[in-house]
């Protein structure tokens, strides 16, 4: 709390002399949504003000001397649907960059009346997406209460998405395992962008994605278009923003979770060719505070840092080039004598050491092909390392001497990826996209373990692999609008996996019909597939006669058919109501060869995977549910978001018995609201309050076999009772206060948030765990009340 108080004093020391006639610049590019060609001559204006300009030959516009505060922007262009963007936040410290993609109107025989229509906030920027999607931007990531400056936690507020683990940001989408989520960065598949991520997982305790570097991005939750593959649950389609190509700007930020941050951006050249740079670096605040002797409430200090850059060379005769990258380094030591007996990930009779890093380096090129097409190509190289060592003190535990190694896990993965697609707009009615994606994997992993054994016992070999393999994906899709109300999307996706010579071929299709200017109905279908997590493929089991079972390497893709039907209504200026029903039929799921209740569908929300050999693709499952969204986007100083999901997630193991999946929470309700008041002498500052309440049904779990755990001296589950018990539900309320200051003396703005998370200190159960010291099974609760702080300066 002392640190928070100091930050508050620092912030308000700059707030003297409130704004008087403070203005800023709004600029960007106007393009055709399908062809991405510039719309020279488009008119851009500030509603209820005199600011108005016309876009130049490159589609660029610059609105100068725009008053700070919330502004409404209108864009018009002959033959295109007019666009209004409400509530654009203009601050003193940073120019506002808005890139607008306009949709061409379809000429009808009958007379039509063209009226301005607001941007469909939250709608995907990808025209091939129909339903089951939500776009998000940096403003939303930092606005909502309880978000920890993390995109994964932001999307957990959307319908159909669950995140009830305060210690990790894994997300469950429509009852699917978190491993079913695909991360894409700048159009290419990406390793998990999280600190402390483990091989095969998609989440982690702390996000390494710098939200200040993000452009508006898409999150898809089912029946994806054909260009997306190797995913069963959801797609994070992340884009990085370009730096300011006209002015050097700086952002300084402090957040208790994401850390201390510096971001620089500006033009690369004085020639005004649109080239720019953006560079950001973050350092763990907890590590920094600990080094100064401040208590942060944890015995194990998480140490992490991350970086991001995006270099845009502008557009020339050879096309547009950009170079980007991001990465992070993290480590944490769990020392037994310093560990709380209720710690999620550690034991008092063990020492554990976790360290990891990841890096991504990429390049992207876009070039026009004739007047109707463009070709976009991207390449990237990534490297990921995750190591973990665990030491045991002799049992029965007496003191901290004579420890010995019980777990040694080393994992290194290098990837070379490329993608290229040709996008063509034949006319206002017909467009198409065809492309290919390749991923070259180089994986070295070795894991040995003897937990529950003595120092004289030998290690069990869990996996030992050193080889290369390739995943090739290809797709073709079209979009056809015979009228202004009816839209068809259809495509095909294929995959070939050289690891075990398996392949898939998947049709996708959707239809949307605009009933009125405000009402739309749609249906979508997609066949989807995904390779198994690498720890599942590579698990080895040595039998009593020393034979090694590596048959998991023969596993096929897990597959699913997605069916979606939805209705959306936009009304009362900035409101929308949306209802979606879905059914997902999962098949070819890995289960045990002998009759049991095991299924790989229940894994993926932890650092490790089940140690099961001899798996076969004969399991099944399904997810079905209905989702409701009532949303008022920010306007007139307030917003509201209510999402609810009622769903059922079941599976069958090799014994043919239908059971609840681990992620069958059955019901989810999120309520978020926020209010913004103008403040200061000139009313150019703002005070904000944001609130969030989340209620989630209980998690199904397999009980601990106490007697077997005592004998083995480690936790052993009762596999005769898979998911037969249900934990208590999850409830959390967060309250966030903020203040935004625009300086009157310089081009500078400040923002401070105090986010009080779990204000009721509700004791949400995390899991049931065997305690080897007490030789009992007990509940481990999640994080209690926790205050978070964010302070940002832009100048």
PDB file of N, CA and C in Angstrom, residues 409-487:
ATOM      1  N   UNK A 409      13.293 -31.658 -15.923  1.00  0.00           N
ATOM      2  CA  UNK A 409      12.571 -31.448 -17.181  1.00  0.00           C
ATOM      3  C   UNK A 409      13.267 -30.359 -17.983  1.00  0.00           C
ATOM      4  N   UNK A 410      13.681 -30.695 -19.204  1.00  0.00           N
ATOM      5  CA  UNK A 410      14.333 -29.742 -20.101  1.00  0.00           C
ATOM      6  C   UNK A 410      13.621 -29.790 -21.453  1.00  0.00           C
ATOM      7  N   UNK A 411      13.203 -28.613 -21.930  1.00  0.00           N
ATOM      8  CA  UNK A 411      12.448 -28.531 -23.177  1.00  0.00           C
ATOM      9  C   UNK A 411      12.915 -27.340 -23.994  1.00  0.00           C
ATOM     10  N   UNK A 412      13.299 -27.605 -25.232  1.00  0.00           N
ATOM     11  CA  UNK A 412      13.666 -26.537 -26.150  1.00  0.00           C
ATOM     12  C   UNK A 412      12.967 -26.763 -27.483  1.00  0.00           C
ATOM     13  N   UNK A 413      12.269 -25.737 -27.951  1.00  0.00           N
ATOM     14  CA  UNK A 413      11.528 -25.834 -29.207  1.00  0.00           C
ATOM     15  C   UNK A 413      11.869 -24.637 -30.082  1.00  0.00           C
ATOM     16  N   UNK A 414      12.316 -24.904 -31.309  1.00  0.00           N
ATOM     17  CA  UNK A 414      12.591 -23.870 -32.300  1.00  0.00           C
ATOM     18  C   UNK A 414      11.641 -24.060 -33.471  1.00  0.00           C
ATOM     19  N   UNK A 415      11.069 -22.967 -33.944  1.00  0.00           N
ATOM     20  CA  UNK A 415      10.087 -23.045 -35.027  1.00  0.00           C
ATOM     21  C   UNK A 415      10.384 -22.035 -36.119  1.00  0.00           C
ATOM     22  N   UNK A 416      10.293 -22.492 -37.350  1.00  0.00           N
ATOM     23  CA  UNK A 416      10.316 -21.609 -38.506  1.00  0.00           C
ATOM     24  C   UNK A 416       8.944 -21.682 -39.146  1.00  0.00           C
ATOM     25  N   UNK A 417       8.278 -20.544 -39.263  1.00  0.00           N
ATOM     26  CA  UNK A 417       6.913 -20.515 -39.774  1.00  0.00           C
ATOM     27  C   UNK A 417       6.806 -19.555 -40.959  1.00  0.00           C
ATOM     28  N   UNK A 418       5.905 -19.859 -41.854  1.00  0.00           N
ATOM     29  CA  UNK A 418       5.632 -18.955 -42.960  1.00  0.00           C
ATOM     30  C   UNK A 418       4.160 -19.066 -43.342  1.00  0.00           C
ATOM     31  N   UNK A 419       3.636 -18.004 -43.906  1.00  0.00           N
ATOM     32  CA  UNK A 419       2.291 -18.032 -44.463  1.00  0.00           C
ATOM     33  C   UNK A 419       2.233 -17.059 -45.623  1.00  0.00           C
ATOM     34  N   UNK A 420       1.357 -17.363 -46.556  1.00  0.00           N
ATOM     35  CA  UNK A 420       1.154 -16.474 -47.689  1.00  0.00           C
ATOM     36  C   UNK A 420      -0.261 -16.675 -48.204  1.00  0.00           C
ATOM     37  N   UNK A 421      -0.958 -15.567 -48.452  1.00  0.00           N
ATOM     38  CA  UNK A 421      -2.296 -15.705 -49.031  1.00  0.00           C
ATOM     39  C   UNK A 421      -2.541 -14.592 -50.042  1.00  0.00           C
ATOM     40  N   UNK A 422      -3.352 -14.929 -51.014  1.00  0.00           N
ATOM     41  CA  UNK A 422      -3.758 -13.992 -52.063  1.00  0.00           C
ATOM     42  C   UNK A 422      -5.208 -13.627 -51.831  1.00  0.00           C
ATOM     43  N   UNK A 423      -5.465 -12.345 -51.629  1.00  0.00           N
ATOM     44  CA  UNK A 423      -6.823 -11.855 -51.408  1.00  0.00           C
ATOM     45  C   UNK A 423      -7.279 -11.097 -52.649  1.00  0.00           C
ATOM     46  N   UNK A 424      -8.471 -11.438 -53.148  1.00  0.00           N
ATOM     47  CA  UNK A 424      -8.980 -10.827 -54.379  1.00  0.00           C
ATOM     48  C   UNK A 424     -10.395 -10.330 -54.175  1.00  0.00           C
ATOM     49  N   UNK A 425     -10.630  -9.086 -54.584  1.00  0.00           N
ATOM     50  CA  UNK A 425     -11.976  -8.529 -54.594  1.00  0.00           C
ATOM     51  C   UNK A 425     -12.415  -8.376 -56.050  1.00  0.00           C
ATOM     52  N   UNK A 426     -13.278  -9.277 -56.491  1.00  0.00           N
ATOM     53  CA  UNK A 426     -13.760  -9.215 -57.864  1.00  0.00           C
ATOM     54  C   UNK A 426     -14.676  -8.014 -58.065  1.00  0.00           C
ATOM     55  N   UNK A 427     -15.560  -7.794 -57.109  1.00  0.00           N
ATOM     56  CA  UNK A 427     -16.482  -6.669 -57.136  1.00  0.00           C
ATOM     57  C   UNK A 427     -17.084  -6.538 -55.738  1.00  0.00           C
ATOM     58  N   UNK A 428     -18.071  -5.680 -55.589  1.00  0.00           N
ATOM     59  CA  UNK A 428     -18.667  -5.464 -54.271  1.00  0.00           C
ATOM     60  C   UNK A 428     -19.345  -6.709 -53.725  1.00  0.00           C
ATOM     61  N   UNK A 429     -19.670  -7.651 -54.610  1.00  0.00           N
ATOM     62  CA  UNK A 429     -20.405  -8.844 -54.179  1.00  0.00           C
ATOM     63  C   UNK A 429     -19.501 -10.043 -53.894  1.00  0.00           C
ATOM     64  N   UNK A 430     -18.407 -10.148 -54.606  1.00  0.00           N
ATOM     65  CA  UNK A 430     -17.617 -11.379 -54.549  1.00  0.00           C
ATOM     66  C   UNK A 430     -16.158 -11.097 -54.196  1.00  0.00           C
ATOM     67  N   UNK A 431     -15.654 -11.824 -53.202  1.00  0.00           N
ATOM     68  CA  UNK A 431     -14.234 -11.769 -52.848  1.00  0.00           C
ATOM     69  C   UNK A 431     -13.765 -13.165 -52.471  1.00  0.00           C
ATOM     70  N   UNK A 432     -12.463 -13.369 -52.510  1.00  0.00           N
ATOM     71  CA  UNK A 432     -11.906 -14.695 -52.213  1.00  0.00           C
ATOM     72  C   UNK A 432     -10.534 -14.551 -51.579  1.00  0.00           C
ATOM     73  N   UNK A 433     -10.129 -15.598 -50.915  1.00  0.00           N
ATOM     74  CA  UNK A 433      -8.802 -15.657 -50.287  1.00  0.00           C
ATOM     75  C   UNK A 433      -8.312 -17.091 -50.324  1.00  0.00           C
ATOM     76  N   UNK A 434      -7.079 -17.282 -50.752  1.00  0.00           N
ATOM     77  CA  UNK A 434      -6.476 -18.614 -50.809  1.00  0.00           C
ATOM     78  C   UNK A 434      -5.058 -18.510 -50.269  1.00  0.00           C
ATOM     79  N   UNK A 435      -4.661 -19.487 -49.446  1.00  0.00           N
ATOM     80  CA  UNK A 435      -3.352 -19.360 -48.830  1.00  0.00           C
ATOM     81  C   UNK A 435      -2.798 -20.659 -48.281  1.00  0.00           C
ATOM     82  N   UNK A 436      -1.584 -20.545 -47.724  1.00  0.00           N
ATOM     83  CA  UNK A 436      -0.859 -21.689 -47.204  1.00  0.00           C
ATOM     84  C   UNK A 436      -0.071 -21.266 -45.971  1.00  0.00           C
ATOM     85  N   UNK A 437       0.043 -22.164 -45.012  1.00  0.00           N
ATOM     86  CA  UNK A 437       0.824 -21.920 -43.798  1.00  0.00           C
ATOM     87  C   UNK A 437       1.677 -23.142 -43.507  1.00  0.00           C
ATOM     88  N   UNK A 438       2.935 -22.925 -43.186  1.00  0.00           N
ATOM     89  CA  UNK A 438       3.833 -24.027 -42.858  1.00  0.00           C
ATOM     90  C   UNK A 438       4.547 -23.775 -41.542  1.00  0.00           C
ATOM     91  N   UNK A 439       4.738 -24.841 -40.761  1.00  0.00           N
ATOM     92  CA  UNK A 439       5.443 -24.748 -39.484  1.00  0.00           C
ATOM     93  C   UNK A 439       6.472 -25.869 -39.386  1.00  0.00           C
ATOM     94  N   UNK A 440       7.743 -25.480 -39.309  1.00  0.00           N
ATOM     95  CA  UNK A 440       8.828 -26.441 -39.115  1.00  0.00           C
ATOM     96  C   UNK A 440       9.176 -26.476 -37.632  1.00  0.00           C
ATOM     97  N   UNK A 441       9.022 -27.642 -37.005  1.00  0.00           N
ATOM     98  CA  UNK A 441       9.288 -27.799 -35.583  1.00  0.00           C
ATOM     99  C   UNK A 441      10.620 -28.502 -35.375  1.00  0.00           C
ATOM    100  N   UNK A 442      11.430 -27.944 -34.495  1.00  0.00           N
ATOM    101  CA  UNK A 442      12.639 -28.618 -34.028  1.00  0.00           C
ATOM    102  C   UNK A 442      12.521 -28.718 -32.510  1.00  0.00           C
ATOM    103  N   UNK A 443      12.335 -29.926 -32.010  1.00  0.00           N
ATOM    104  CA  UNK A 443      12.010 -30.118 -30.596  1.00  0.00           C
ATOM    105  C   UNK A 443      13.024 -31.036 -29.923  1.00  0.00           C
ATOM    106  N   UNK A 444      13.581 -30.556 -28.809  1.00  0.00           N
ATOM    107  CA  UNK A 444      14.459 -31.359 -27.961  1.00  0.00           C
ATOM    108  C   UNK A 444      13.861 -31.337 -26.560  1.00  0.00           C
ATOM    109  N   UNK A 445      13.435 -32.481 -26.075  1.00  0.00           N
ATOM    110  CA  UNK A 445      12.809 -32.541 -24.760  1.00  0.00           C
ATOM    111  C   UNK A 445      13.183 -33.840 -24.051  1.00  0.00           C
ATOM    112  N   UNK A 446      13.495 -33.720 -22.785  1.00  0.00           N
ATOM    113  CA  UNK A 446      13.799 -34.895 -21.961  1.00  0.00           C
ATOM    114  C   UNK A 446      13.300 -34.637 -20.544  1.00  0.00           C
ATOM    115  N   UNK A 447      12.513 -35.579 -20.035  1.00  0.00           N
ATOM    116  CA  UNK A 447      11.955 -35.467 -18.695  1.00  0.00           C
ATOM    117  C   UNK A 447      12.172 -36.780 -17.959  1.00  0.00           C
ATOM    118  N   UNK A 448      12.773 -36.701 -16.776  1.00  0.00           N
ATOM    119  CA  UNK A 448      12.925 -37.866 -15.903  1.00  0.00           C
ATOM    120  C   UNK A 448      12.326 -37.540 -14.547  1.00  0.00           C
ATOM    121  N   UNK A 449      11.838 -38.568 -13.851  1.00  0.00           N
ATOM    122  CA  UNK A 449      11.110 -38.323 -12.612  1.00  0.00           C
ATOM    123  C   UNK A 449      11.223 -39.521 -11.677  1.00  0.00           C
ATOM    124  N   UNK A 450      11.320 -39.240 -10.391  1.00  0.00           N
ATOM    125  CA  UNK A 450      11.253 -40.296  -9.361  1.00  0.00           C
ATOM    126  C   UNK A 450      10.573 -39.752  -8.107  1.00  0.00           C
ATOM    127  N   UNK A 451       9.553 -38.934  -8.291  1.00  0.00           N
ATOM    128  CA  UNK A 451       8.813 -38.388  -7.159  1.00  0.00           C
ATOM    129  C   UNK A 451       8.192 -39.526  -6.366  1.00  0.00           C
ATOM    130  N   UNK A 452       8.275 -39.414  -5.058  1.00  0.00           N
ATOM    131  CA  UNK A 452       7.755 -40.453  -4.172  1.00  0.00           C
ATOM    132  C   UNK A 452       8.752 -41.556  -3.900  1.00  0.00           C
ATOM    133  N   UNK A 453       9.947 -41.448  -4.500  1.00  0.00           N
ATOM    134  CA  UNK A 453      10.977 -42.473  -4.307  1.00  0.00           C
ATOM    135  C   UNK A 453      12.135 -41.919  -3.488  1.00  0.00           C
ATOM    136  N   UNK A 454      13.061 -42.789  -3.135  1.00  0.00           N
ATOM    137  CA  UNK A 454      14.224 -42.385  -2.356  1.00  0.00           C
ATOM    138  C   UNK A 454      15.382 -42.042  -3.276  1.00  0.00           C
ATOM    139  N   UNK A 455      16.451 -41.528  -2.701  1.00  0.00           N
ATOM    140  CA  UNK A 455      17.623 -41.138  -3.485  1.00  0.00           C
ATOM    141  C   UNK A 455      18.320 -42.349  -4.090  1.00  0.00           C
ATOM    142  N   UNK A 456      18.044 -43.541  -3.570  1.00  0.00           N
ATOM    143  CA  UNK A 456      18.677 -44.756  -4.098  1.00  0.00           C
ATOM    144  C   UNK A 456      17.924 -45.319  -5.296  1.00  0.00           C
ATOM    145  N   UNK A 457      16.691 -44.869  -5.517  1.00  0.00           N
ATOM    146  CA  UNK A 457      15.890 -45.389  -6.620  1.00  0.00           C
ATOM    147  C   UNK A 457      16.275 -44.731  -7.941  1.00  0.00           C
ATOM    148  N   UNK A 458      16.044 -45.446  -9.026  1.00  0.00           N
ATOM    149  CA  UNK A 458      16.360 -44.925 -10.354  1.00  0.00           C
ATOM    150  C   UNK A 458      15.226 -44.031 -10.855  1.00  0.00           C
ATOM    151  N   UNK A 459      15.525 -43.233 -11.879  1.00  0.00           N
ATOM    152  CA  UNK A 459      14.540 -42.338 -12.479  1.00  0.00           C
ATOM    153  C   UNK A 459      13.662 -43.086 -13.485  1.00  0.00           C
ATOM    154  N   UNK A 460      12.417 -42.633 -13.613  1.00  0.00           N
ATOM    155  CA  UNK A 460      11.556 -43.069 -14.703  1.00  0.00           C
ATOM    156  C   UNK A 460      11.727 -42.097 -15.871  1.00  0.00           C
ATOM    157  N   UNK A 461      11.847 -42.637 -17.075  1.00  0.00           N
ATOM    158  CA  UNK A 461      11.951 -41.788 -18.254  1.00  0.00           C
ATOM    159  C   UNK A 461      10.537 -41.455 -18.738  1.00  0.00           C
ATOM    160  N   UNK A 462      10.192 -40.182 -18.700  1.00  0.00           N
ATOM    161  CA  UNK A 462       8.863 -39.735 -19.119  1.00  0.00           C
ATOM    162  C   UNK A 462       8.843 -39.480 -20.624  1.00  0.00           C
ATOM    163  N   UNK A 463       9.834 -38.778 -21.121  1.00  0.00           N
ATOM    164  CA  UNK A 463       9.972 -38.579 -22.569  1.00  0.00           C
ATOM    165  C   UNK A 463      11.410 -38.218 -22.895  1.00  0.00           C
ATOM    166  N   UNK A 464      11.813 -38.572 -24.102  1.00  0.00           N
ATOM    167  CA  UNK A 464      13.162 -38.283 -24.593  1.00  0.00           C
ATOM    168  C   UNK A 464      13.070 -38.191 -26.111  1.00  0.00           C
ATOM    169  N   UNK A 465      13.145 -36.970 -26.634  1.00  0.00           N
ATOM    170  CA  UNK A 465      12.898 -36.752 -28.059  1.00  0.00           C
ATOM    171  C   UNK A 465      13.810 -35.658 -28.585  1.00  0.00           C
ATOM    172  N   UNK A 466      14.354 -35.875 -29.765  1.00  0.00           N
ATOM    173  CA  UNK A 466      15.197 -34.887 -30.432  1.00  0.00           C
ATOM    174  C   UNK A 466      15.035 -35.075 -31.937  1.00  0.00           C
ATOM    175  N   UNK A 467      14.139 -34.287 -32.544  1.00  0.00           N
ATOM    176  CA  UNK A 467      13.873 -34.490 -33.965  1.00  0.00           C
ATOM    177  C   UNK A 467      13.154 -33.263 -34.536  1.00  0.00           C
ATOM    178  N   UNK A 468      12.925 -33.315 -35.865  1.00  0.00           N
ATOM    179  CA  UNK A 468      12.233 -32.257 -36.586  1.00  0.00           C
ATOM    180  C   UNK A 468      10.990 -32.819 -37.270  1.00  0.00           C
ATOM    181  N   UNK A 469       9.966 -31.984 -37.418  1.00  0.00           N
ATOM    182  CA  UNK A 469       8.775 -32.397 -38.147  1.00  0.00           C
ATOM    183  C   UNK A 469       8.078 -31.148 -38.676  1.00  0.00           C
ATOM    184  N   UNK A 470       7.038 -31.334 -39.501  1.00  0.00           N
ATOM    185  CA  UNK A 470       6.459 -30.224 -40.253  1.00  0.00           C
ATOM    186  C   UNK A 470       4.938 -30.334 -40.259  1.00  0.00           C
ATOM    187  N   UNK A 471       4.278 -29.192 -40.064  1.00  0.00           N
ATOM    188  CA  UNK A 471       2.824 -29.108 -40.181  1.00  0.00           C
ATOM    189  C   UNK A 471       2.491 -28.147 -41.319  1.00  0.00           C
ATOM    190  N   UNK A 472       1.836 -28.669 -42.348  1.00  0.00           N
ATOM    191  CA  UNK A 472       1.440 -27.874 -43.505  1.00  0.00           C
ATOM    192  C   UNK A 472      -0.075 -27.677 -43.484  1.00  0.00           C
ATOM    193  N   UNK A 473      -0.516 -26.423 -43.638  1.00  0.00           N
ATOM    194  CA  UNK A 473      -1.934 -26.106 -43.699  1.00  0.00           C
ATOM    195  C   UNK A 473      -2.213 -25.266 -44.947  1.00  0.00           C
ATOM    196  N   UNK A 474      -3.383 -25.469 -45.536  1.00  0.00           N
ATOM    197  CA  UNK A 474      -3.743 -24.742 -46.746  1.00  0.00           C
ATOM    198  C   UNK A 474      -5.254 -24.520 -46.740  1.00  0.00           C
ATOM    199  N   UNK A 475      -5.683 -23.444 -47.399  1.00  0.00           N
ATOM    200  CA  UNK A 475      -7.109 -23.119 -47.363  1.00  0.00           C
ATOM    201  C   UNK A 475      -7.508 -22.320 -48.595  1.00  0.00           C
ATOM    202  N   UNK A 476      -8.808 -22.302 -48.834  1.00  0.00           N
ATOM    203  CA  UNK A 476      -9.423 -21.442 -49.840  1.00  0.00           C
ATOM    204  C   UNK A 476     -10.807 -21.071 -49.334  1.00  0.00           C
ATOM    205  N   UNK A 477     -11.183 -19.798 -49.484  1.00  0.00           N
ATOM    206  CA  UNK A 477     -12.493 -19.371 -49.008  1.00  0.00           C
ATOM    207  C   UNK A 477     -13.009 -18.228 -49.889  1.00  0.00           C
ATOM    208  N   UNK A 478     -14.338 -18.138 -49.952  1.00  0.00           N
ATOM    209  CA  UNK A 478     -14.976 -17.083 -50.728  1.00  0.00           C
ATOM    210  C   UNK A 478     -16.047 -16.407 -49.886  1.00  0.00           C
ATOM    211  N   UNK A 479     -16.355 -15.182 -50.270  1.00  0.00           N
ATOM    212  CA  UNK A 479     -17.434 -14.439 -49.647  1.00  0.00           C
ATOM    213  C   UNK A 479     -18.301 -13.871 -50.764  1.00  0.00           C
ATOM    214  N   UNK A 480     -19.589 -14.168 -50.697  1.00  0.00           N
ATOM    215  CA  UNK A 480     -20.502 -13.739 -51.762  1.00  0.00           C
ATOM    216  C   UNK A 480     -21.705 -13.041 -51.147  1.00  0.00           C
ATOM    217  N   UNK A 481     -21.991 -11.815 -51.631  1.00  0.00           N
ATOM    218  CA  UNK A 481     -23.138 -11.035 -51.170  1.00  0.00           C
ATOM    219  C   UNK A 481     -24.036 -10.749 -52.372  1.00  0.00           C
ATOM    220  N   UNK A 482     -25.000 -11.622 -52.651  1.00  0.00           N
ATOM    221  CA  UNK A 482     -25.879 -11.389 -53.796  1.00  0.00           C
ATOM    222  C   UNK A 482     -26.729 -10.135 -53.631  1.00  0.00           C
ATOM    223  N   UNK A 483     -27.016  -9.759 -52.385  1.00  0.00           N
ATOM    224  CA  UNK A 483     -27.751  -8.527 -52.087  1.00  0.00           C
ATOM    225  C   UNK A 483     -27.082  -7.859 -50.898  1.00  0.00           C
ATOM    226  N   UNK A 484     -27.560  -6.691 -50.571  1.00  0.00           N
ATOM    227  CA  UNK A 484     -27.002  -5.997 -49.424  1.00  0.00           C
ATOM    228  C   UNK A 484     -27.365  -6.630 -48.101  1.00  0.00           C
ATOM    229  N   UNK A 485     -28.293  -7.581 -48.117  1.00  0.00           N
ATOM    230  CA  UNK A 485     -28.750  -8.199 -46.876  1.00  0.00           C
ATOM    231  C   UNK A 485     -28.235  -9.623 -46.662  1.00  0.00           C
ATOM    232  N   UNK A 486     -27.853 -10.294 -47.729  1.00  0.00           N
ATOM    233  CA  UNK A 486     -27.516 -11.714 -47.649  1.00  0.00           C
ATOM    234  C   UNK A 486     -26.021 -11.921 -47.910  1.00  0.00           C
ATOM    235  N   UNK A 487     -25.365 -12.691 -47.027  1.00  0.00           N
ATOM    236  CA  UNK A 487     -23.929 -12.955 -47.157  1.00  0.00           C
ATOM    237  C   UNK A 487     -23.661 -14.444 -46.994  1.00  0.00           C
TER     238      UNK A 487
END
